[in-house]
Amino acid sequence: MEFYELHPITPQQRFINKAVDVLRRGGVIIYPTDTVYGIGCDIFNQEALERIYTIKQDSGTKLFSFICPDLKDISKYAKVSDYAYKTMKKLLPGPYTFVLPAAKEVPKKLWTKRKTVGIRIPDNKVALMLAKELGNPIISTSVTNRKGEILYDPEEIRLIFNNQIDLMLSVGALEGKPSSIIDLSDEEPEIIREGAGDISMFVV
């Protein structure tokens, strides 16, 4: 596994370029978000997706969301109501995953049984630069051990995933909770998981 340490505020472009090159070639990477480290690939690369499913089966975690660089092209990947758009515009970038009805362009492998997808726009320069430079969304699934416990220390992550991942971008130890998951696929919002994002506006 290639391993690069980035500045969290001003990430070195050359390391972002290396990661994007790996993604374009169908590789799998580990990268920071505004909450925890994520395992990612280009959502449109079937082979890379299969690799991540194989890696994540060990931990029993099946929730896969993906990162978009902004809301500009969001309708390509999800059906967004006016309410959902206004809510997302208010809270993003931020530590939220929003569940929305899937658009046809998104690979069905990422659909839930209810034909929804999870979308993230994290408040993290590295993650947003990766998605923007790639030109496609990238998978976002938390880096966990076999027990499903989130790993925060890059050196521990490096040790465990060295033979499974192509490249890792590190910004040091992260101490965040996972993102809050809010389902906006129906008329009423539903809190799926309370995490790092403030959910008070969704509590009646």
PDB file of C-alpha atoms in Angstrom:
ATOM      1  CA  MET A   1       0.000   0.000   0.000  1.00  0.00           C
ATOM      2  CA  GLU A   2       1.297   3.460  -0.898  1.00  0.00           C
ATOM      3  CA  PHE A   3       1.070   5.769   2.133  1.00  0.00           C
ATOM      4  CA  TYR A   4       1.123   9.580   2.091  1.00  0.00           C
ATOM      5  CA  GLU A   5       0.771  12.113   4.907  1.00  0.00           C
ATOM      6  CA  LEU A   6      -1.173  15.236   3.920  1.00  0.00           C
ATOM      7  CA  HIS A   7      -1.665  18.618   5.516  1.00  0.00           C
ATOM      8  CA  PRO A   8      -5.338  18.629   6.652  1.00  0.00           C
ATOM      9  CA  ILE A   9      -5.984  22.271   5.737  1.00  0.00           C
ATOM     10  CA  THR A  10      -3.847  22.613   2.598  1.00  0.00           C
ATOM     11  CA  PRO A  11      -3.509  19.062   1.194  1.00  0.00           C
ATOM     12  CA  GLN A  12      -0.592  18.602  -1.200  1.00  0.00           C
ATOM     13  CA  GLN A  13      -1.986  18.400  -4.732  1.00  0.00           C
ATOM     14  CA  ARG A  14       0.610  15.838  -5.836  1.00  0.00           C
ATOM     15  CA  PHE A  15      -0.714  13.306  -3.305  1.00  0.00           C
ATOM     16  CA  ILE A  16      -4.321  13.998  -4.329  1.00  0.00           C
ATOM     17  CA  ASN A  17      -3.257  13.378  -7.944  1.00  0.00           C
ATOM     18  CA  LYS A  18      -1.653  10.058  -7.007  1.00  0.00           C
ATOM     19  CA  ALA A  19      -4.848   8.931  -5.276  1.00  0.00           C
ATOM     20  CA  VAL A  20      -7.040  10.017  -8.191  1.00  0.00           C
ATOM     21  CA  ASP A  21      -4.782   8.123 -10.583  1.00  0.00           C
ATOM     22  CA  VAL A  22      -5.265   4.980  -8.462  1.00  0.00           C
ATOM     23  CA  LEU A  23      -9.042   5.517  -8.490  1.00  0.00           C
ATOM     24  CA  ARG A  24      -9.085   5.968 -12.268  1.00  0.00           C
ATOM     25  CA  ARG A  25      -7.195   2.696 -12.672  1.00  0.00           C
ATOM     26  CA  GLY A  26      -9.828   0.865 -10.634  1.00  0.00           C
ATOM     27  CA  GLY A  27      -7.952   0.950  -7.341  1.00  0.00           C
ATOM     28  CA  VAL A  28      -9.167   1.140  -3.757  1.00  0.00           C
ATOM     29  CA  ILE A  29      -7.970   3.813  -1.335  1.00  0.00           C
ATOM     30  CA  ILE A  30      -8.330   4.925   2.283  1.00  0.00           C
ATOM     31  CA  TYR A  31      -8.841   8.643   2.866  1.00  0.00           C
ATOM     32  CA  PRO A  32      -9.987  11.040   5.627  1.00  0.00           C
ATOM     33  CA  THR A  33     -13.455  12.548   5.926  1.00  0.00           C
ATOM     34  CA  ASP A  34     -14.808  15.064   8.445  1.00  0.00           C
ATOM     35  CA  THR A  35     -15.692  12.177  10.768  1.00  0.00           C
ATOM     36  CA  VAL A  36     -13.606   9.007  10.290  1.00  0.00           C
ATOM     37  CA  TYR A  37     -11.368   7.394   7.673  1.00  0.00           C
ATOM     38  CA  GLY A  38     -13.198   5.926   4.695  1.00  0.00           C
ATOM     39  CA  ILE A  39     -12.506   3.166   2.192  1.00  0.00           C
ATOM     40  CA  GLY A  40     -13.249   4.357  -1.319  1.00  0.00           C
ATOM     41  CA  CYS A  41     -13.292   3.700  -5.036  1.00  0.00           C
ATOM     42  CA  ASP A  42     -14.977   5.142  -8.117  1.00  0.00           C
ATOM     43  CA  ILE A  43     -18.672   4.192  -7.802  1.00  0.00           C
ATOM     44  CA  PHE A  44     -18.744   3.276 -11.488  1.00  0.00           C
ATOM     45  CA  ASN A  45     -15.932   0.707 -11.293  1.00  0.00           C
ATOM     46  CA  GLN A  46     -17.614  -2.640 -10.688  1.00  0.00           C
ATOM     47  CA  GLU A  47     -14.395  -4.536  -9.971  1.00  0.00           C
ATOM     48  CA  ALA A  48     -13.264  -2.028  -7.345  1.00  0.00           C
ATOM     49  CA  LEU A  49     -16.736  -2.109  -5.756  1.00  0.00           C
ATOM     50  CA  GLU A  50     -16.499  -5.883  -5.452  1.00  0.00           C
ATOM     51  CA  ARG A  51     -13.116  -5.533  -3.764  1.00  0.00           C
ATOM     52  CA  ILE A  52     -14.568  -3.202  -1.133  1.00  0.00           C
ATOM     53  CA  TYR A  53     -17.492  -5.559  -0.496  1.00  0.00           C
ATOM     54  CA  THR A  54     -14.977  -8.360   0.072  1.00  0.00           C
ATOM     55  CA  ILE A  55     -12.947  -6.206   2.464  1.00  0.00           C
ATOM     56  CA  LYS A  56     -16.008  -5.022   4.401  1.00  0.00           C
ATOM     57  CA  GLN A  57     -17.587  -8.472   4.730  1.00  0.00           C
ATOM     58  CA  ASP A  58     -15.052  -9.172   7.456  1.00  0.00           C
ATOM     59  CA  SER A  59     -16.592  -6.492   9.671  1.00  0.00           C
ATOM     60  CA  GLY A  60     -20.224  -7.206   8.817  1.00  0.00           C
ATOM     61  CA  THR A  61     -20.782  -3.582   7.746  1.00  0.00           C
ATOM     62  CA  LYS A  62     -22.976  -3.277   4.668  1.00  0.00           C
ATOM     63  CA  LEU A  63     -23.922   0.413   4.583  1.00  0.00           C
ATOM     64  CA  PHE A  64     -22.269   2.061   1.591  1.00  0.00           C
ATOM     65  CA  SER A  65     -22.725   5.745   0.882  1.00  0.00           C
ATOM     66  CA  PHE A  66     -20.812   7.881  -1.592  1.00  0.00           C
ATOM     67  CA  ILE A  67     -19.190  11.290  -1.634  1.00  0.00           C
ATOM     68  CA  CYS A  68     -20.083  14.042  -4.078  1.00  0.00           C
ATOM     69  CA  PRO A  69     -17.969  17.214  -4.258  1.00  0.00           C
ATOM     70  CA  ASP A  70     -21.023  19.503  -4.071  1.00  0.00           C
ATOM     71  CA  LEU A  71     -24.787  19.673  -4.734  1.00  0.00           C
ATOM     72  CA  LYS A  72     -24.368  20.869  -8.332  1.00  0.00           C
ATOM     73  CA  ASP A  73     -24.899  17.499 -10.058  1.00  0.00           C
ATOM     74  CA  ILE A  74     -26.813  15.802  -7.258  1.00  0.00           C
ATOM     75  CA  SER A  75     -29.819  15.046  -9.496  1.00  0.00           C
ATOM     76  CA  LYS A  76     -27.600  12.660 -11.504  1.00  0.00           C
ATOM     77  CA  TYR A  77     -27.388  10.369  -8.500  1.00  0.00           C
ATOM     78  CA  ALA A  78     -30.616  10.879  -6.541  1.00  0.00           C
ATOM     79  CA  LYS A  79     -34.147  12.182  -6.816  1.00  0.00           C
ATOM     80  CA  VAL A  80     -34.171  15.279  -4.659  1.00  0.00           C
ATOM     81  CA  SER A  81     -37.350  16.989  -3.436  1.00  0.00           C
ATOM     82  CA  ASP A  82     -37.388  20.740  -2.778  1.00  0.00           C
ATOM     83  CA  TYR A  83     -37.399  20.052   0.959  1.00  0.00           C
ATOM     84  CA  ALA A  84     -34.476  17.636   0.697  1.00  0.00           C
ATOM     85  CA  TYR A  85     -32.460  20.085  -1.398  1.00  0.00           C
ATOM     86  CA  LYS A  86     -33.046  22.990   1.002  1.00  0.00           C
ATOM     87  CA  THR A  87     -32.138  20.792   3.973  1.00  0.00           C
ATOM     88  CA  MET A  88     -28.946  19.537   2.337  1.00  0.00           C
ATOM     89  CA  LYS A  89     -27.959  23.036   1.207  1.00  0.00           C
ATOM     90  CA  LYS A  90     -28.299  24.233   4.803  1.00  0.00           C
ATOM     91  CA  LEU A  91     -26.259  21.414   6.389  1.00  0.00           C
ATOM     92  CA  LEU A  92     -23.642  20.523   3.781  1.00  0.00           C
ATOM     93  CA  PRO A  93     -20.703  20.266   3.665  1.00  0.00           C
ATOM     94  CA  GLY A  94     -20.991  18.534   7.019  1.00  0.00           C
ATOM     95  CA  PRO A  95     -21.021  15.247   8.958  1.00  0.00           C
ATOM     96  CA  TYR A  96     -24.252  13.881   7.490  1.00  0.00           C
ATOM     97  CA  THR A  97     -25.295  11.054   5.210  1.00  0.00           C
ATOM     98  CA  PHE A  98     -28.590  11.758   3.465  1.00  0.00           C
ATOM     99  CA  VAL A  99     -30.679   8.855   2.200  1.00  0.00           C
ATOM    100  CA  LEU A 100     -32.538   9.679  -1.026  1.00  0.00           C
ATOM    101  CA  PRO A 101     -34.310   7.767  -3.805  1.00  0.00           C
ATOM    102  CA  ALA A 102     -31.669   6.429  -6.204  1.00  0.00           C
ATOM    103  CA  ALA A 103     -31.324   7.798  -9.732  1.00  0.00           C
ATOM    104  CA  LYS A 104     -30.877   5.269 -12.528  1.00  0.00           C
ATOM    105  CA  GLU A 105     -27.284   6.325 -13.149  1.00  0.00           C
ATOM    106  CA  VAL A 106     -26.134   4.937  -9.785  1.00  0.00           C
ATOM    107  CA  PRO A 107     -25.045   1.274  -9.933  1.00  0.00           C
ATOM    108  CA  LYS A 108     -27.762  -0.964  -8.475  1.00  0.00           C
ATOM    109  CA  LYS A 109     -25.122  -2.558  -6.262  1.00  0.00           C
ATOM    110  CA  LEU A 110     -25.339   0.625  -4.154  1.00  0.00           C
ATOM    111  CA  TRP A 111     -29.139   0.673  -3.906  1.00  0.00           C
ATOM    112  CA  THR A 112     -30.867  -0.442  -0.726  1.00  0.00           C
ATOM    113  CA  LYS A 113     -33.902  -2.737  -0.951  1.00  0.00           C
ATOM    114  CA  ARG A 114     -36.001   0.432  -0.893  1.00  0.00           C
ATOM    115  CA  LYS A 115     -34.118   1.740  -3.956  1.00  0.00           C
ATOM    116  CA  THR A 116     -32.400   4.497  -2.017  1.00  0.00           C
ATOM    117  CA  VAL A 117     -28.786   5.648  -1.791  1.00  0.00           C
ATOM    118  CA  GLY A 118     -26.732   7.424   0.867  1.00  0.00           C
ATOM    119  CA  ILE A 119     -25.010  10.645  -0.175  1.00  0.00           C
ATOM    120  CA  ARG A 120     -22.255  12.546   1.652  1.00  0.00           C
ATOM    121  CA  ILE A 121     -20.637  15.930   1.114  1.00  0.00           C
ATOM    122  CA  PRO A 122     -18.178  15.987   4.023  1.00  0.00           C
ATOM    123  CA  ASP A 123     -16.542  19.101   5.403  1.00  0.00           C
ATOM    124  CA  ASN A 124     -13.103  17.785   4.532  1.00  0.00           C
ATOM    125  CA  LYS A 125     -10.813  19.183   1.850  1.00  0.00           C
ATOM    126  CA  VAL A 126      -9.126  15.884   0.989  1.00  0.00           C
ATOM    127  CA  ALA A 127     -12.383  13.989   0.401  1.00  0.00           C
ATOM    128  CA  LEU A 128     -13.935  16.803  -1.647  1.00  0.00           C
ATOM    129  CA  MET A 129     -10.791  17.289  -3.743  1.00  0.00           C
ATOM    130  CA  LEU A 130     -10.709  13.564  -4.546  1.00  0.00           C
ATOM    131  CA  ALA A 131     -14.318  13.490  -5.757  1.00  0.00           C
ATOM    132  CA  LYS A 132     -13.914  16.730  -7.712  1.00  0.00           C
ATOM    133  CA  GLU A 133     -10.653  15.712  -9.407  1.00  0.00           C
ATOM    134  CA  LEU A 134     -11.973  12.237 -10.242  1.00  0.00           C
ATOM    135  CA  GLY A 135     -15.166  13.641 -11.759  1.00  0.00           C
ATOM    136  CA  ASN A 136     -17.252  10.822 -10.237  1.00  0.00           C
ATOM    137  CA  PRO A 137     -18.515  10.202  -6.704  1.00  0.00           C
ATOM    138  CA  ILE A 138     -16.402   7.911  -4.533  1.00  0.00           C
ATOM    139  CA  ILE A 139     -17.535   5.237  -2.103  1.00  0.00           C
ATOM    140  CA  SER A 140     -17.543   6.177   1.568  1.00  0.00           C
ATOM    141  CA  THR A 141     -17.611   3.320   4.064  1.00  0.00           C
ATOM    142  CA  SER A 142     -15.960   3.558   7.474  1.00  0.00           C
ATOM    143  CA  VAL A 143     -12.626   1.868   8.103  1.00  0.00           C
ATOM    144  CA  THR A 144     -13.334  -0.786  10.747  1.00  0.00           C
ATOM    145  CA  ASN A 145     -11.685  -3.879  12.172  1.00  0.00           C
ATOM    146  CA  ARG A 146     -13.176  -7.373  12.021  1.00  0.00           C
ATOM    147  CA  LYS A 147     -15.351  -6.633  15.049  1.00  0.00           C
ATOM    148  CA  GLY A 148     -16.863  -3.646  13.255  1.00  0.00           C
ATOM    149  CA  GLU A 149     -15.070  -1.146  15.514  1.00  0.00           C
ATOM    150  CA  ILE A 150     -14.020   2.101  13.821  1.00  0.00           C
ATOM    151  CA  LEU A 151     -10.267   2.624  13.468  1.00  0.00           C
ATOM    152  CA  TYR A 152      -8.950   6.148  14.022  1.00  0.00           C
ATOM    153  CA  ASP A 153      -5.171   5.690  14.088  1.00  0.00           C
ATOM    154  CA  PRO A 154      -3.560   5.771  10.621  1.00  0.00           C
ATOM    155  CA  GLU A 155      -0.667   3.545  11.714  1.00  0.00           C
ATOM    156  CA  GLU A 156      -3.066   0.869  12.963  1.00  0.00           C
ATOM    157  CA  ILE A 157      -5.082   1.174   9.732  1.00  0.00           C
ATOM    158  CA  ARG A 158      -1.895   0.874   7.697  1.00  0.00           C
ATOM    159  CA  LEU A 159      -0.901  -2.281   9.545  1.00  0.00           C
ATOM    160  CA  ILE A 160      -4.279  -4.000   9.134  1.00  0.00           C
ATOM    161  CA  PHE A 161      -5.041  -3.023   5.527  1.00  0.00           C
ATOM    162  CA  ASN A 162      -1.542  -2.963   4.034  1.00  0.00           C
ATOM    163  CA  ASN A 163      -2.190  -5.895   1.687  1.00  0.00           C
ATOM    164  CA  GLN A 164      -5.813  -5.028   0.822  1.00  0.00           C
ATOM    165  CA  ILE A 165      -5.662  -1.352  -0.147  1.00  0.00           C
ATOM    166  CA  ASP A 166      -3.680   0.323  -2.951  1.00  0.00           C
ATOM    167  CA  LEU A 167      -3.090   3.738  -1.367  1.00  0.00           C
ATOM    168  CA  MET A 168      -3.818   5.628   1.857  1.00  0.00           C
ATOM    169  CA  LEU A 169      -3.963   9.371   2.458  1.00  0.00           C
ATOM    170  CA  SER A 170      -3.368  10.220   6.118  1.00  0.00           C
ATOM    171  CA  VAL A 171      -3.973  13.442   8.050  1.00  0.00           C
ATOM    172  CA  GLY A 172      -3.121  11.926  11.428  1.00  0.00           C
ATOM    173  CA  ALA A 173      -5.425  10.413  14.033  1.00  0.00           C
ATOM    174  CA  LEU A 174      -9.141  11.213  13.714  1.00  0.00           C
ATOM    175  CA  GLU A 175     -11.436  11.218  16.724  1.00  0.00           C
ATOM    176  CA  GLY A 176     -14.851  11.861  15.222  1.00  0.00           C
ATOM    177  CA  LYS A 177     -18.079   9.907  15.459  1.00  0.00           C
ATOM    178  CA  PRO A 178     -19.541   8.492  12.231  1.00  0.00           C
ATOM    179  CA  SER A 179     -21.882  10.772  10.286  1.00  0.00           C
ATOM    180  CA  SER A 180     -25.511  11.233  11.278  1.00  0.00           C
ATOM    181  CA  ILE A 181     -27.771   9.408   8.807  1.00  0.00           C
ATOM    182  CA  ILE A 182     -31.007  11.154   7.856  1.00  0.00           C
ATOM    183  CA  ASP A 183     -33.541   9.555   5.508  1.00  0.00           C
ATOM    184  CA  LEU A 184     -35.122  12.193   3.264  1.00  0.00           C
ATOM    185  CA  SER A 185     -36.655   9.730   0.814  1.00  0.00           C
ATOM    186  CA  ASP A 186     -40.198  10.224   2.127  1.00  0.00           C
ATOM    187  CA  GLU A 187     -42.213  13.294   3.048  1.00  0.00           C
ATOM    188  CA  GLU A 188     -41.115  13.165   6.683  1.00  0.00           C
ATOM    189  CA  PRO A 189     -37.408  12.974   7.597  1.00  0.00           C
ATOM    190  CA  GLU A 190     -36.328   9.914   9.581  1.00  0.00           C
ATOM    191  CA  ILE A 191     -33.241   9.729  11.763  1.00  0.00           C
ATOM    192  CA  ILE A 192     -31.467   6.446  11.004  1.00  0.00           C
ATOM    193  CA  ARG A 193     -28.364   7.087  13.112  1.00  0.00           C
ATOM    194  CA  GLU A 194     -27.383   9.906  15.439  1.00  0.00           C
ATOM    195  CA  GLY A 195     -23.720  10.660  14.853  1.00  0.00           C
ATOM    196  CA  ALA A 196     -21.488  13.700  14.529  1.00  0.00           C
ATOM    197  CA  GLY A 197     -24.083  15.890  12.786  1.00  0.00           C
ATOM    198  CA  ASP A 198     -26.582  17.881  14.897  1.00  0.00           C
ATOM    199  CA  ILE A 199     -30.013  16.287  14.446  1.00  0.00           C
ATOM    200  CA  SER A 200     -32.046  18.783  16.508  1.00  0.00           C
ATOM    201  CA  MET A 201     -33.786  20.263  13.456  1.00  0.00           C
ATOM    202  CA  PHE A 202     -35.236  16.810  12.659  1.00  0.00           C
ATOM    203  CA  VAL A 203     -36.556  16.120  16.156  1.00  0.00           C
ATOM    204  CA  VAL A 204     -40.184  17.111  16.648  1.00  0.00           C
TER     205      VAL A 204
END
